[in-house]
Coordinates of C-alpha atoms and ligand atoms in Angstrom, one line a residue:
M229 CA -25.6 42.6 -58.6
T230 CA -24.7 38.9 -58.3
K231 CA -22.4 37.7 -61.0
P232 CA -24.0 35.2 -63.4
E233 CA -22.5 31.7 -62.9
N234 CA -22.4 30.5 -66.5
V235 CA -21.2 33.2 -68.8
F236 CA -20.4 33.5 -72.5
E237 CA -18.7 36.4 -74.3
Q238 CA -18.0 36.8 -78.0
L239 CA -14.3 37.3 -78.2
T240 CA -14.1 38.1 -81.9
P241 CA -15.4 41.5 -83.1
P242 CA -19.0 41.4 -84.5
G243 CA -19.4 41.5 -88.2
E244 CA -18.5 39.6 -91.3
G245 CA -15.3 37.8 -90.2
G246 CA -14.6 34.2 -91.1
I247 CA -14.9 32.7 -87.6
A248 CA -16.7 33.8 -84.5
V249 CA -15.2 32.7 -81.2
F250 CA -17.1 32.6 -77.9
G251 CA -15.4 32.2 -74.6
L252 CA -17.6 30.2 -72.1
E253 CA -17.0 29.7 -68.4
G254 CA -19.0 28.2 -65.6
P255 CA -19.8 25.0 -63.8
A256 CA -22.7 24.0 -66.1
V257 CA -21.1 25.0 -69.4
R258 CA -19.9 21.5 -70.3
A259 CA -23.4 20.0 -69.8
A260 CA -24.9 22.8 -71.9
L261 CA -22.5 22.2 -74.7
A262 CA -23.0 18.5 -74.5
A263 CA -26.7 19.0 -74.9
A264 CA -26.5 21.1 -78.0
V265 CA -23.3 20.0 -79.8
S266 CA -23.4 16.6 -81.6
S267 CA -20.1 15.3 -80.4
N268 CA -19.7 12.4 -78.0
R269 CA -16.2 13.6 -77.1
L270 CA -17.5 16.6 -75.2
A271 CA -18.3 14.7 -72.1
T272 CA -14.7 13.7 -71.6
L273 CA -12.8 16.5 -73.3
V274 CA -9.8 17.6 -71.3
P275 CA -7.8 20.9 -71.5
G276 CA -5.9 21.2 -74.7
E277 CA -8.3 19.1 -76.8
L278 CA -10.8 20.0 -79.5
A279 CA -14.1 18.4 -80.5
Y280 CA -15.8 18.9 -83.8
G281 CA -19.6 18.8 -84.1
Q282 CA -22.8 20.4 -85.2
L283 CA -24.5 23.0 -83.0
L284 CA -28.1 22.0 -83.0
A285 CA -31.2 24.1 -82.4
A286 CA -33.8 23.0 -79.8
D287 CA -35.8 21.2 -82.6
G288 CA -32.6 19.2 -83.6
S289 CA -32.0 21.1 -86.8
M290 CA -28.4 22.2 -87.5
L291 CA -27.4 25.8 -86.8
D292 CA -23.7 25.6 -87.6
E293 CA -20.6 23.4 -87.7
V294 CA -18.5 24.2 -84.7
L295 CA -15.3 23.4 -82.9
V296 CA -15.2 23.3 -79.1
A297 CA -11.9 23.8 -77.4
C298 CA -11.5 22.8 -73.7
L299 CA -9.2 25.3 -72.0
L300 CA -7.3 25.1 -68.7
P301 CA -9.7 26.0 -65.9
R302 CA -9.2 29.2 -63.9
G303 CA -9.6 28.1 -60.3
R304 CA -12.2 25.4 -60.2
C305 CA -14.4 26.6 -63.1
E306 CA -14.3 24.9 -66.5
R307 CA -13.6 27.0 -69.5
F308 CA -14.3 26.4 -73.2
E309 CA -14.2 28.1 -76.5
L310 CA -16.9 27.7 -79.1
N311 CA -15.7 28.4 -82.6
C312 CA -18.4 28.8 -85.2
H313 CA -18.8 30.6 -88.6
A314 CA -19.2 34.3 -88.3
G315 CA -21.0 36.2 -91.0
G316 CA -23.4 37.9 -88.5
A317 CA -26.4 35.6 -88.7
A318 CA -24.5 32.4 -87.7
A319 CA -22.8 34.0 -84.7
E320 CA -26.1 35.6 -83.6
A321 CA -27.9 32.2 -83.9
A322 CA -25.1 30.6 -81.8
A323 CA -25.4 33.3 -79.2
R324 CA -29.2 32.9 -79.0
R325 CA -28.8 29.2 -78.6
L326 CA -26.3 29.7 -75.7
V327 CA -28.9 31.8 -74.0
E328 CA -31.5 29.1 -74.5
L329 CA -29.1 26.7 -72.9
G330 CA -29.1 28.8 -69.7
L331 CA -25.9 30.8 -70.3
C332 CA -25.8 34.6 -69.8
A333 CA -24.2 36.9 -72.2
G334 CA -21.7 39.0 -70.3
E335 CA -18.1 39.6 -69.7
L336 CA -15.8 36.7 -68.7
P337 CA -14.0 37.3 -65.5
P338 CA -10.6 38.9 -66.2
E339 CA -7.7 36.6 -66.4
P340 CA -6.2 36.5 -62.9
E341 CA -2.5 36.8 -62.4
N342 CA -1.2 33.3 -62.2
S343 CA 0.4 31.8 -59.2
A344 CA 3.8 30.2 -59.5
L345 CA 2.0 26.8 -59.4
E346 CA -0.4 27.8 -62.2
R347 CA 2.4 29.0 -64.4
A348 CA 4.4 25.8 -63.9
F349 CA 1.4 23.7 -64.8
R350 CA 0.7 25.7 -67.9
A351 CA 4.3 25.4 -69.0
A352 CA 4.2 21.7 -68.3
L353 CA 1.2 21.2 -70.5
H354 CA 3.1 22.4 -73.6
G355 CA 5.5 19.5 -73.3
L356 CA 2.9 16.8 -73.3
H357 CA 1.8 14.6 -76.2
T358 CA -0.9 12.2 -75.1
R359 CA -4.3 12.3 -73.6
R360 CA -3.2 10.1 -70.7
Q361 CA -0.5 12.6 -69.9
T362 CA -2.7 15.7 -70.0
T363 CA -5.4 13.9 -67.9
A364 CA -2.8 12.9 -65.3
L365 CA -1.4 16.4 -65.1
A366 CA -4.8 18.0 -64.8
A367 CA -5.7 15.6 -62.0
A368 CA -2.4 16.3 -60.2
R369 CA -3.0 20.1 -60.5
S370 CA -6.6 20.2 -59.3
A371 CA -5.7 18.1 -56.3
L372 CA -2.6 20.0 -55.4
E373 CA -4.0 23.5 -54.8
P374 CA -6.5 22.6 -52.1
E375 CA -4.0 20.1 -50.6
L376 CA -1.3 22.7 -50.2
G377 CA -3.8 25.0 -48.6
H378 CA -4.7 22.3 -46.1
I379 CA -1.0 21.6 -45.3
C380 CA -0.3 25.3 -44.8
K381 CA -3.0 25.4 -42.1
L382 CA -1.5 22.2 -40.4
F383 CA 1.8 24.1 -39.8
A384 CA 0.0 26.6 -37.6
S385 CA 0.2 24.3 -34.5
P386 CA 2.9 21.8 -33.5
S387 CA 0.4 18.9 -33.4
G388 CA -0.1 19.5 -37.2
W389 CA 3.6 19.3 -38.1
E390 CA 3.9 15.5 -38.4
P391 CA 0.6 15.2 -40.5
A392 CA 1.9 18.0 -42.7
R393 CA 5.2 16.3 -43.2
L394 CA 3.4 13.1 -44.1
A395 CA 1.1 14.9 -46.5
L396 CA 4.1 16.5 -48.2
Q397 CA 5.8 13.2 -48.4
Q398 CA 2.8 11.7 -50.2
I399 CA 2.8 14.6 -52.7
L400 CA 6.5 14.0 -53.4
E401 CA 5.9 10.2 -53.8
E402 CA 3.0 10.9 -56.2
S403 CA 5.2 13.4 -58.1
A404 CA 7.8 10.6 -58.5
R405 CA 5.2 8.3 -60.0
L406 CA 3.9 11.0 -62.3
E407 CA 7.3 12.0 -63.6
P408 CA 7.9 9.0 -66.0
L409 CA 4.3 9.2 -67.3
L410 CA 4.8 12.9 -68.3
S411 CA 8.4 12.5 -69.6
S412 CA 9.4 11.4 -73.1
H413 CA 11.4 8.3 -73.3
R414 CA 14.1 7.3 -75.8
A415 CA 13.5 3.6 -76.8
V416 CA 16.1 2.1 -79.1
L417 CA 15.5 -1.0 -81.2
A418 CA 18.8 -2.9 -81.6
G419 CA 19.9 -6.4 -82.4
P420 CA 21.4 -8.5 -85.2
A421 CA 20.7 -7.7 -88.9
N422 CA 17.5 -9.2 -90.2
A423 CA 15.9 -9.8 -86.8
G424 CA 13.0 -7.6 -87.7
K425 CA 13.9 -4.3 -86.0
S426 CA 12.7 -2.1 -88.9
T427 CA 9.5 -4.1 -89.3
L428 CA 8.8 -3.7 -85.6
F429 CA 9.7 0.0 -85.8
N430 CA 7.1 0.5 -88.6
M431 CA 4.5 -1.5 -86.7
L432 CA 5.0 0.5 -83.4
S433 CA 5.1 3.8 -85.2
G434 CA 2.2 3.0 -87.4
A435 CA 4.0 4.2 -90.5
D436 CA 6.3 2.7 -93.1
R437 CA 9.2 4.9 -92.2
A438 CA 12.0 2.4 -92.0
I439 CA 12.9 0.3 -95.0
T440 CA 12.7 -3.4 -94.3
S441 CA 14.2 -6.1 -96.5
P442 CA 15.4 -9.7 -96.3
H443 CA 18.9 -8.4 -97.2
P444 CA 21.0 -7.9 -94.0
G445 CA 22.5 -4.4 -93.7
T446 CA 19.5 -2.5 -95.3
T447 CA 19.2 -0.1 -92.4
R448 CA 22.3 2.1 -92.2
D449 CA 21.3 5.4 -90.5
T450 CA 19.2 5.5 -87.3
V451 CA 15.6 6.4 -88.0
E452 CA 13.5 8.1 -85.3
A453 CA 9.8 8.6 -84.8
S454 CA 7.7 10.1 -81.9
V455 CA 5.1 7.6 -80.9
A456 CA 2.5 7.2 -78.2
L457 CA 2.3 3.7 -76.7
R458 CA -0.2 3.1 -73.9
G459 CA -0.4 6.9 -73.5
L460 CA 3.3 7.1 -72.8
S461 CA 5.4 9.4 -75.0
L462 CA 8.3 7.7 -76.7
R463 CA 11.0 8.6 -79.1
L464 CA 11.4 5.3 -81.0
V465 CA 14.8 4.7 -82.7
D466 CA 15.5 2.1 -85.3
T467 CA 19.2 1.2 -85.8
A468 CA 21.4 -0.8 -88.1
G469 CA 21.9 -4.4 -87.3
L470 CA 24.9 -5.4 -85.2
G471 CA 27.3 -8.1 -86.3
A472 CA 30.5 -8.8 -88.1
G473 CA 30.8 -5.6 -90.2
L474 CA 31.4 -5.7 -93.9
G475 CA 33.5 -2.7 -94.6
Q476 CA 33.8 0.8 -93.2
L477 CA 30.3 1.8 -93.9
A478 CA 28.8 -1.1 -92.0
E479 CA 31.2 -0.5 -89.1
R480 CA 30.2 3.2 -89.0
S481 CA 26.5 2.2 -89.0
Q482 CA 27.1 -0.1 -86.2
Q483 CA 28.9 2.5 -84.2
L484 CA 25.9 4.7 -84.6
S485 CA 23.7 1.9 -83.4
R486 CA 25.8 1.3 -80.3
E487 CA 25.8 5.1 -79.5
A488 CA 22.1 5.2 -79.9
A489 CA 21.6 2.2 -77.7
G490 CA 24.0 3.7 -75.1
D491 CA 21.7 6.7 -74.9
A492 CA 18.5 4.7 -74.6
G493 CA 16.1 5.0 -71.7
L494 CA 14.8 1.6 -72.8
L495 CA 16.7 -0.9 -74.9
L496 CA 14.5 -3.1 -77.1
L497 CA 16.7 -6.0 -78.1
V498 CA 15.2 -7.8 -81.1
L499 CA 16.2 -11.4 -81.9
D500 CA 15.0 -13.8 -84.5
A501 CA 13.4 -16.6 -82.5
S502 CA 12.8 -18.9 -85.5
A503 CA 14.8 -21.7 -86.9
T504 CA 15.3 -19.6 -90.0
A505 CA 17.9 -17.4 -88.2
N506 CA 21.5 -18.0 -89.3
V507 CA 23.0 -18.8 -86.0
A508 CA 26.6 -18.9 -87.2
V509 CA 26.4 -15.5 -88.9
E510 CA 24.8 -14.0 -85.7
A511 CA 27.5 -15.1 -83.3
E512 CA 29.3 -11.8 -83.3
A513 CA 26.1 -9.9 -83.2
I514 CA 24.9 -11.8 -80.2
S515 CA 28.1 -11.0 -78.2
R516 CA 27.6 -7.3 -79.1
C517 CA 24.0 -7.5 -78.0
A518 CA 24.9 -9.0 -74.7
K519 CA 27.3 -6.1 -74.1
L520 CA 24.5 -3.6 -74.8
L521 CA 22.1 -5.5 -72.6
G522 CA 24.7 -5.5 -69.7
A523 CA 25.1 -1.7 -70.0
A524 CA 21.4 -0.9 -70.4
D525 CA 19.4 0.7 -67.6
K526 CA 16.2 -0.8 -68.7
S527 CA 15.7 -3.5 -71.4
I528 CA 13.2 -5.9 -73.0
V529 CA 14.3 -8.9 -75.1
I530 CA 12.0 -9.3 -78.0
R531 CA 11.9 -12.8 -79.6
N532 CA 10.5 -12.0 -83.1
K533 CA 9.2 -14.1 -86.0
I534 CA 7.1 -16.5 -83.8
D535 CA 4.7 -16.8 -86.8
V536 CA 7.4 -18.9 -88.4
D537 CA 8.3 -20.8 -85.2
A538 CA 9.8 -20.0 -81.8
T539 CA 12.1 -23.0 -81.5
R540 CA 15.3 -21.1 -81.0
A541 CA 16.3 -20.8 -77.4
L542 CA 17.7 -17.5 -76.2
P543 CA 21.5 -17.5 -76.4
E544 CA 23.0 -18.0 -73.0
S545 CA 24.7 -14.6 -72.9
I546 CA 21.4 -12.9 -73.5
A547 CA 19.2 -15.1 -71.2
G548 CA 21.2 -14.1 -68.2
G549 CA 20.6 -10.4 -68.8
A550 CA 18.1 -8.3 -66.9
G551 CA 14.7 -7.4 -68.2
E552 CA 11.6 -9.2 -69.5
T553 CA 11.4 -11.4 -72.6
V554 CA 8.4 -11.1 -74.9
N555 CA 7.5 -13.3 -78.0
V556 CA 6.1 -11.4 -81.0
S557 CA 5.6 -11.4 -84.7
A558 CA 6.3 -8.0 -86.2
L559 CA 4.7 -9.4 -89.3
T560 CA 1.3 -10.5 -87.9
G561 CA 1.1 -8.4 -84.8
E562 CA 0.9 -11.5 -82.5
G563 CA 2.3 -10.7 -79.1
L564 CA 2.0 -6.9 -79.6
P565 CA -0.3 -6.3 -76.6
E566 CA 2.2 -8.2 -74.4
L567 CA 5.0 -6.1 -75.8
L568 CA 3.1 -2.9 -75.0
D569 CA 2.4 -4.2 -71.5
A570 CA 6.1 -4.9 -71.0
I571 CA 7.1 -1.4 -72.3
E572 CA 4.6 0.2 -69.9
R573 CA 5.9 -1.9 -66.9
A574 CA 9.5 -0.9 -67.8
L575 CA 8.8 2.8 -68.2
L576 CA 6.1 3.2 -65.6
P577 CA 6.9 0.8 -62.7
A578 CA 4.3 2.5 -60.4
K579 CA 1.2 4.1 -61.9
P580 CA 0.2 7.6 -60.5
A581 CA -2.8 7.3 -58.2
G582 CA -4.4 10.5 -59.3
G583 CA -3.4 12.5 -56.2
A584 CA -1.8 15.9 -55.7
A585 CA 1.5 16.1 -57.4
M586 CA 3.9 18.5 -59.1
W587 CA 6.0 17.9 -62.2
K588 CA 9.7 18.9 -62.3
G589 CA 11.0 22.5 -62.3
E590 CA 11.4 25.1 -59.6
C591 CA 8.0 24.3 -58.0
L592 CA 9.0 20.7 -57.4
S593 CA 12.3 21.9 -55.9
N594 CA 10.3 24.2 -53.6
L595 CA 8.2 21.3 -52.5
H596 CA 11.3 19.3 -51.7
R597 CA 12.7 22.2 -49.7
A598 CA 9.4 22.6 -47.8
Y599 CA 9.5 18.9 -47.0
A600 CA 13.1 19.2 -45.7
C601 CA 11.9 22.1 -43.4
A602 CA 8.9 20.0 -42.3
K603 CA 11.1 17.1 -41.4
M604 CA 13.4 19.4 -39.4
A605 CA 10.4 20.9 -37.6
C606 CA 9.3 17.4 -36.5
V607 CA 12.7 16.0 -35.6
E608 CA 14.1 19.1 -33.9
N609 CA 10.7 20.4 -32.6
D610 CA 11.7 23.6 -34.4
A611 CA 9.0 26.2 -34.9
S612 CA 11.1 28.4 -37.2
A613 CA 11.5 25.4 -39.6
A614 CA 7.7 24.9 -39.5
A615 CA 7.2 28.5 -40.4
A616 CA 9.8 28.2 -43.2
A617 CA 7.9 25.2 -44.6
A618 CA 4.6 27.0 -44.6
L619 CA 6.2 30.1 -46.2
R620 CA 7.5 28.0 -49.1
L621 CA 4.1 26.6 -49.7
E622 CA 2.5 30.0 -49.6
E623 CA 5.0 31.2 -52.1
L624 CA 3.9 28.5 -54.5
R625 CA 0.2 29.2 -54.0
G626 CA 0.5 33.0 -53.9
K627 CA 0.2 35.5 -56.7
P628 CA 3.3 37.2 -58.1
V629 CA 4.1 40.6 -56.6
Ligands
LIG910 N1 8.0 -14.2 -90.9 C1 8.4 -13.1 -90.3 N2 9.2 -12.3 -91.0 C2 9.6 -11.1 -90.5 C3 9.1 -10.7 -89.2 N3 9.7 -9.5 -88.9 C4 10.4 -9.2 -89.9 N4 10.4 -10.2 -90.9 C5 11.1 -10.2 -92.2 O1 12.5 -10.3 -91.9 C6 13.2 -9.5 -92.9 C7 14.1 -8.5 -92.2 O2 13.3 -7.6 -91.5 P1 13.8 -6.1 -91.2 O3 12.7 -5.5 -90.4 O4 14.3 -5.4 -92.3 O5 15.0 -6.6 -90.2 P2 16.1 -5.6 -89.5 O6 17.3 -5.8 -90.3 O7 16.3 -6.1 -88.1 O8 15.6 -4.2 -89.6 C8 12.2 -8.9 -93.8 O9 12.1 -9.7 -94.9 C9 10.9 -8.9 -93.0 O10 9.8 -9.0 -93.8 C10 8.2 -11.6 -88.5 O11 7.8 -11.3 -87.4 N5 7.9 -12.8 -89.1
LIG911 MG1 16.5 -2.6 -90.4

């Protein structure tokens, strides 16, 4: 008997439970669901995402409210789960509708034992926060498997060694581009008191988490929030203003700020660009800011309060520092898109091209080792090195023993 291509199976026991869950697998399952479930998210749903909608009968009447989950594919086949109300009749109606849509009731293929590669990708998915990240990881994963198969074959004859080395090099380069997209970055807002750090923090995190006020020294502790900016995952940190400290508490706050800034993957230095800034009071703060800027790996200087005016030039000690300068108003949102562009450029200097890639861990180390063997094979004309490279790749693709 030939196996039906598009299958569904009720995973929950039949009867009067609260929810019935159907597992669905096959190349035409997404199109079938999109035709019968009223959710425009279905067409682009990626693994790990849910879509809510109504399951509609052929005449357009509503059968049930449902949740569709997109699962990680097994091999090349897409997999979904359809969650609907149980209570017998609803689940039966859903099952009938799935048959009408061309799916066969049957048993889903058993979960295959995962290769090292598959396990690494599944583990990686858990650490991600944004759609851009999961889409990039899924693209890298689906391109990697066939590419490694192709490279393994190249190692079979000496004329294939150099193309194999080049192909591995491309995977490693794409992996390096993918890494900052999938990682979480610590971005620290620092600068003089009253520059607008907390206002900007609230704007970027979309919540009134940090207290803002015209009184310098309002922020004492560092405040943190996880935010997604341009699909990048950031841990955003607001800090107390730097400057001539008033008393022990202020000094301690500022020490925390400096420590936070020292840890930052990205320093966001906020300065008041308007004529309202008290330049004399800020002198000490600016010299502390310049030090932070000098020590920062990556930085952006943010000239804030341009809704008032932007007449104040950057202090010399700051203007000389590395990194981009962006004009914004944390109050009105002016300049925010440009700030997000600058943050994206700083954290993701080269965008992944959507090719085969691997993300961190043992599998990536194995790819590096395979590349080292491939290089040796090419340079030394060493057949045993070529065999070792192919073996490493087979280990990645192979099933556990
Ligand atoms: N006009 C204007 N006022 C701002 C802007 N950003 C912050 N402020 C005001 O400046 C004061 C200090 O802001 P805050 O965020 O507490 O500064 P922080 O000390 O750097 O955290 C508050 O009264 C804010 O409302 C801005 O872009 N434009
Ligand atoms: Mg503050």
